Backbone as a printed PyTorch tensor [residue, N CA C, xyz], in Angstrom:
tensor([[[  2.6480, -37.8460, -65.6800],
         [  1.9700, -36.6980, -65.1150],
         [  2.6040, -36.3940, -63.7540]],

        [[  3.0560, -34.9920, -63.7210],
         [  3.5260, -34.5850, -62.2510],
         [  2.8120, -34.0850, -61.2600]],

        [[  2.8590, -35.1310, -60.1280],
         [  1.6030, -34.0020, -58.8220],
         [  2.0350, -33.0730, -58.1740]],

        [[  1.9000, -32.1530, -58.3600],
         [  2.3000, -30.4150, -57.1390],
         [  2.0030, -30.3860, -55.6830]],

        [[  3.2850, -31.0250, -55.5870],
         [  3.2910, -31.4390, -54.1430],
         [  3.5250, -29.4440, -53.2910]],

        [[  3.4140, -28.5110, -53.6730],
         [  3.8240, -27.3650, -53.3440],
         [  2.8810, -27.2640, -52.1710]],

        [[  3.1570, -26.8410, -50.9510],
         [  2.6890, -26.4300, -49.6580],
         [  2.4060, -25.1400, -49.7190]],

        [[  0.8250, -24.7100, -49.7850],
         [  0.3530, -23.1890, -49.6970],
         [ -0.4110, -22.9180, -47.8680]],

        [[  0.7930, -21.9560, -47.0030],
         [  0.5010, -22.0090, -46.1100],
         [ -0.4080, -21.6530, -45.4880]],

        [[ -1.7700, -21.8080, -44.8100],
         [ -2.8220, -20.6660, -44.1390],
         [ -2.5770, -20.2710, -43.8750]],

        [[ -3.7870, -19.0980, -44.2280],
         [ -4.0260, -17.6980, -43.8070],
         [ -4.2420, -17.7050, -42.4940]],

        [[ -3.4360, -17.2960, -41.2780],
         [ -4.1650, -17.3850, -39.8410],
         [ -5.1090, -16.5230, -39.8340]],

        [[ -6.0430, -17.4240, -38.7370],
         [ -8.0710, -16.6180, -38.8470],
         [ -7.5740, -15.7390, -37.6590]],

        [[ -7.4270, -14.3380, -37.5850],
         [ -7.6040, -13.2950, -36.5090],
         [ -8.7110, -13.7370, -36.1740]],

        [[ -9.6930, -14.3820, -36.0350],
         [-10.8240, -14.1180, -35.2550],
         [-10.7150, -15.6270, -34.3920]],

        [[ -9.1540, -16.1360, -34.1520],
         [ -9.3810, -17.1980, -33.1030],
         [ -8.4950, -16.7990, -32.1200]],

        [[ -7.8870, -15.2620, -32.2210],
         [ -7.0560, -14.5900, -31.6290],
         [ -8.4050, -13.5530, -30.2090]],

        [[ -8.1570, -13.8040, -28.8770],
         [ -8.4990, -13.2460, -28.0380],
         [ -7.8460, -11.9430, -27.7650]],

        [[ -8.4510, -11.3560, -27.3630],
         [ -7.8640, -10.1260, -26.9630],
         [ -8.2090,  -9.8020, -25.5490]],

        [[ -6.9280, -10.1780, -24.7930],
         [ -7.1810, -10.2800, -22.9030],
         [ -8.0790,  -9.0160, -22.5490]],

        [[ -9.0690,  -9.2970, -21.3110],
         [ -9.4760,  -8.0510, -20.6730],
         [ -8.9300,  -6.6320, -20.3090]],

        [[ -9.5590,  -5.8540, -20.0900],
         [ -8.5520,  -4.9170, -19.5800],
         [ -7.8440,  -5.6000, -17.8770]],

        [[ -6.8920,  -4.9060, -17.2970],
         [ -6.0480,  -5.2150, -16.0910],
         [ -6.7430,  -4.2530, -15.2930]],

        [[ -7.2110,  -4.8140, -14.1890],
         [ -7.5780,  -4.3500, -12.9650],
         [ -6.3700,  -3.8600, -11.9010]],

        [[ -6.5970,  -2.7350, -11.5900],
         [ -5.6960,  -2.4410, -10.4310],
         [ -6.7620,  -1.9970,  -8.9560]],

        [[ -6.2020,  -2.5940,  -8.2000],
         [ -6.5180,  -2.3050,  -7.0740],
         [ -5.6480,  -1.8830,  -5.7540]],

        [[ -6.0030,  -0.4590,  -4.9200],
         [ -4.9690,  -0.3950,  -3.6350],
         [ -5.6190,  -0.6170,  -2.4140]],

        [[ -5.3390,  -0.6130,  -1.2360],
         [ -5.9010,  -0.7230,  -0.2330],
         [ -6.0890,  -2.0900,   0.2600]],

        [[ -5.3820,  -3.2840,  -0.3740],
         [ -5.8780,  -4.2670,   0.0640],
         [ -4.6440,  -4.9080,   1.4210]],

        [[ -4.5350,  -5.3840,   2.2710],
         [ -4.1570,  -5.7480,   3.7090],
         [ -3.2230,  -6.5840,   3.2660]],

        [[ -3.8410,  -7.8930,   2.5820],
         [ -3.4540,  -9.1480,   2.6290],
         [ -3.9050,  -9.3930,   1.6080]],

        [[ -2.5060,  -9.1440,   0.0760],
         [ -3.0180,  -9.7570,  -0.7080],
         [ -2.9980, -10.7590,  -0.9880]],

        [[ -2.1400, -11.8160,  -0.3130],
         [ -2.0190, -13.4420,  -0.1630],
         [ -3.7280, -13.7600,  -0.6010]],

        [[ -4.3410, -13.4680,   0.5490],
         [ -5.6240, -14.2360,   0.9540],
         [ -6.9090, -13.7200,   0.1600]],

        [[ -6.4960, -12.4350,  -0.2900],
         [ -7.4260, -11.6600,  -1.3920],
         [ -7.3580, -12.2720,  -2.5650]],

        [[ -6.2670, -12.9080,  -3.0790],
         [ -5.8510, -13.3500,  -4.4860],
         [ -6.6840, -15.1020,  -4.1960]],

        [[ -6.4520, -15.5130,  -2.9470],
         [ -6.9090, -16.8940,  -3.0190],
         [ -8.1710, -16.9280,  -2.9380]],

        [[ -8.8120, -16.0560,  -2.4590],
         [-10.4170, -15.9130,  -2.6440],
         [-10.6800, -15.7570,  -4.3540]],

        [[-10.5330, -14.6680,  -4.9890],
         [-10.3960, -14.7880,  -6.4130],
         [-10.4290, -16.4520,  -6.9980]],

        [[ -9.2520, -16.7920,  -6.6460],
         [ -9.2300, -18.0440,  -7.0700],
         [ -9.6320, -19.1080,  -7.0810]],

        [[-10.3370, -19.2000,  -5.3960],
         [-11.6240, -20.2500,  -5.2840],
         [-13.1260, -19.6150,  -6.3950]],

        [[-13.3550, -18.1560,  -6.4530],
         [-13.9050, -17.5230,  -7.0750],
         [-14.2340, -18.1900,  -9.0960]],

        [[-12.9490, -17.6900,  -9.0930],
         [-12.9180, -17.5210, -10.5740],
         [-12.1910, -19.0450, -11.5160]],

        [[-11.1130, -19.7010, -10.0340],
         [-10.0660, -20.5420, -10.8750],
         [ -8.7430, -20.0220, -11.2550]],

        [[ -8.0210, -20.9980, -10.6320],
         [ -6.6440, -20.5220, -10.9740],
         [ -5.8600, -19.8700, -12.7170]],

        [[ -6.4080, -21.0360, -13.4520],
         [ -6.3590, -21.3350, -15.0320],
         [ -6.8360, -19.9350, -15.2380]],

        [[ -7.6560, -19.0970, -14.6140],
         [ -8.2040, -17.9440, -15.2370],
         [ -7.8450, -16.8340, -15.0100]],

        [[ -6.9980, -16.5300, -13.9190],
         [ -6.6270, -15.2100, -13.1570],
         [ -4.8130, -15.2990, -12.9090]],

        [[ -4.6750, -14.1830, -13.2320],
         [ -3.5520, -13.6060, -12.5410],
         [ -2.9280, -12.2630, -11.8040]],

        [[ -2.7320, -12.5050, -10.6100],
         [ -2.6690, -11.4400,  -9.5010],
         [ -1.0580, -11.1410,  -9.7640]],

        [[ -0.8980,  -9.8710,  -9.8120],
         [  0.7480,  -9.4570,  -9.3400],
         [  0.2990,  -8.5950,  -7.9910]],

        [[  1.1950,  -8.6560,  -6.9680],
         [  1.1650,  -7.5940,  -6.0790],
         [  3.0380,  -6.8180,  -5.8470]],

        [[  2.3400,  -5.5620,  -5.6670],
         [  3.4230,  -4.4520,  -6.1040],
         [  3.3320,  -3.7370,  -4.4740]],

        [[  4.2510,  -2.9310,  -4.3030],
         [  4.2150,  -2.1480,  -2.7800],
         [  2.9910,  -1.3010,  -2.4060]],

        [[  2.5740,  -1.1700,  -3.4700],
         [  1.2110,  -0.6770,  -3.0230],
         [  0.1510,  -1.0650,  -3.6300]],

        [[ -0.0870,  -1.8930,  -4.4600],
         [ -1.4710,  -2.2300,  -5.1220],
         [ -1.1530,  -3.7810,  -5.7860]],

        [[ -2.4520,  -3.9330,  -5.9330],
         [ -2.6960,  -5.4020,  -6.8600],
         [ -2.7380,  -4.9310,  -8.5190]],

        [[ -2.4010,  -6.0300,  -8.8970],
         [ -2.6670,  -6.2300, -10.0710],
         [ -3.3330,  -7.3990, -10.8610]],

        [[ -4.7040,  -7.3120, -11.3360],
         [ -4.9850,  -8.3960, -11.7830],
         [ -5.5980,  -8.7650, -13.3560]],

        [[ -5.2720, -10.1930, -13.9190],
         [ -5.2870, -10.1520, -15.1830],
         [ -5.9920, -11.0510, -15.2460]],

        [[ -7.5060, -11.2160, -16.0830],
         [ -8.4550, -12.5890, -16.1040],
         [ -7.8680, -13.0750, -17.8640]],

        [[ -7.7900, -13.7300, -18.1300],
         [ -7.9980, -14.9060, -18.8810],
         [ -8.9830, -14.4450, -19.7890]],

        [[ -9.8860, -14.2080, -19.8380],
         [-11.4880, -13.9400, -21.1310],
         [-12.0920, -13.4290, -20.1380]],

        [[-13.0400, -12.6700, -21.1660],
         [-14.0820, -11.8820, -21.0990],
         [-15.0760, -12.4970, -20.0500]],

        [[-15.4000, -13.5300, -19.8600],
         [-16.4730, -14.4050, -19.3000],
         [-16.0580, -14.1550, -17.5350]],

        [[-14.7840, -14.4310, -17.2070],
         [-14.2610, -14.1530, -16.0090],
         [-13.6160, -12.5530, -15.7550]],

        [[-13.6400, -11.9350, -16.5270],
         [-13.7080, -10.6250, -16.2950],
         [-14.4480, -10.2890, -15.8870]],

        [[-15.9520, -10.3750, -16.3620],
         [-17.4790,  -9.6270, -15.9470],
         [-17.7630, -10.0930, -14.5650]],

        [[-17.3420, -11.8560, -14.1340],
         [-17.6600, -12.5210, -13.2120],
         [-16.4920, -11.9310, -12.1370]],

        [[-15.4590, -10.8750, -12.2080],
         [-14.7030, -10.7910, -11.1450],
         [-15.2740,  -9.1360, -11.0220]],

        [[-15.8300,  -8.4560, -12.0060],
         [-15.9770,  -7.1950, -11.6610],
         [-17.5030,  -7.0560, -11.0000]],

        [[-18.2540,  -7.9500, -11.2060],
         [-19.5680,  -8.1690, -10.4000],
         [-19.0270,  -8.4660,  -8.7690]],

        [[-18.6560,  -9.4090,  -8.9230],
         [-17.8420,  -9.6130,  -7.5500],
         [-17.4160,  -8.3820,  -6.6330]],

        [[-16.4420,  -7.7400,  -7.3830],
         [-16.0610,  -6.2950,  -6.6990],
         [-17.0480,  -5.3210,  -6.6160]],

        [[-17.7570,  -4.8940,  -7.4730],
         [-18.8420,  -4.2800,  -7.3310],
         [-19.9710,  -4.6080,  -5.7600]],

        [[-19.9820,  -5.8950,  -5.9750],
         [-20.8960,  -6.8530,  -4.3240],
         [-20.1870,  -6.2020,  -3.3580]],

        [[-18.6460,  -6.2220,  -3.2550],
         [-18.1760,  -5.8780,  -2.0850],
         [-17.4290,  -4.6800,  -2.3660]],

        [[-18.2540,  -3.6300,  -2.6830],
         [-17.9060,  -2.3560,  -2.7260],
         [-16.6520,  -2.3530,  -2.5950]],

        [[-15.5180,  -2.7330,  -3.7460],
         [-14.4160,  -2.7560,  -3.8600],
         [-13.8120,  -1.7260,  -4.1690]],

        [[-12.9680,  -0.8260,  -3.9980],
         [-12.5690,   0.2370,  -4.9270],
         [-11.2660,  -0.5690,  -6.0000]],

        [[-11.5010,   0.3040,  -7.2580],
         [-10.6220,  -0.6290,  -8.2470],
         [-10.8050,   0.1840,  -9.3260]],

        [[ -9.6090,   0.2070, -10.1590],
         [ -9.7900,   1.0920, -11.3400],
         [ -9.0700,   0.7370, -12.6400]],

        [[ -9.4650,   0.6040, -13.9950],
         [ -8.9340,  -0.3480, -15.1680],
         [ -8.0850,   1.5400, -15.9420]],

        [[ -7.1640,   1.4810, -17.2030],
         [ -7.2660,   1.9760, -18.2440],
         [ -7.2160,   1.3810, -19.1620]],

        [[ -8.2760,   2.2420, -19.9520],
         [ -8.4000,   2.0260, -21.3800],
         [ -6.8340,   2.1430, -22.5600]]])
């Protein structure tokens, strides 16, 4: 008797696939050194990522969970900041 050793590969589950937040942009900020490290005591390094450009920030959270928790944040300190869809 022969065993069927044949390898049938999984189906990858889309639903263990995240789909990043939207990207925050922000202008007006002084010092984004020290703006980004607040975030980061904030939110955690593992979770955020800041680009800064000649005139604005750019920032990218990690999940949904630290998204809501960085836009509450900005909201507290009447941040101006604007995402697209």
């Amino acid at each position: 008797m022969a065993i069927d050793t044949t390898i049938v590969p999984e189906e990858p589950n889309i639903a263990d696939h995240t789909k990043l937040p939207l990207q925050i942009f922000m202008k007006g900020i002084l010092d984004f050194s020290d703006f980004c490290s607040d975030l980061i005591e904030l939110i955690e390094v593992d979770n955020l990522f800041c680009k800064a450009a000649t005139d604005h920030l750019r920032i990218q959270t990690a999940n949904p969970e630290t998204y809501r928790l960085l836009i509450h944040y900005l909201k507290e300190k009447n941040a101006e900041y604007h995402t697209f869809n």
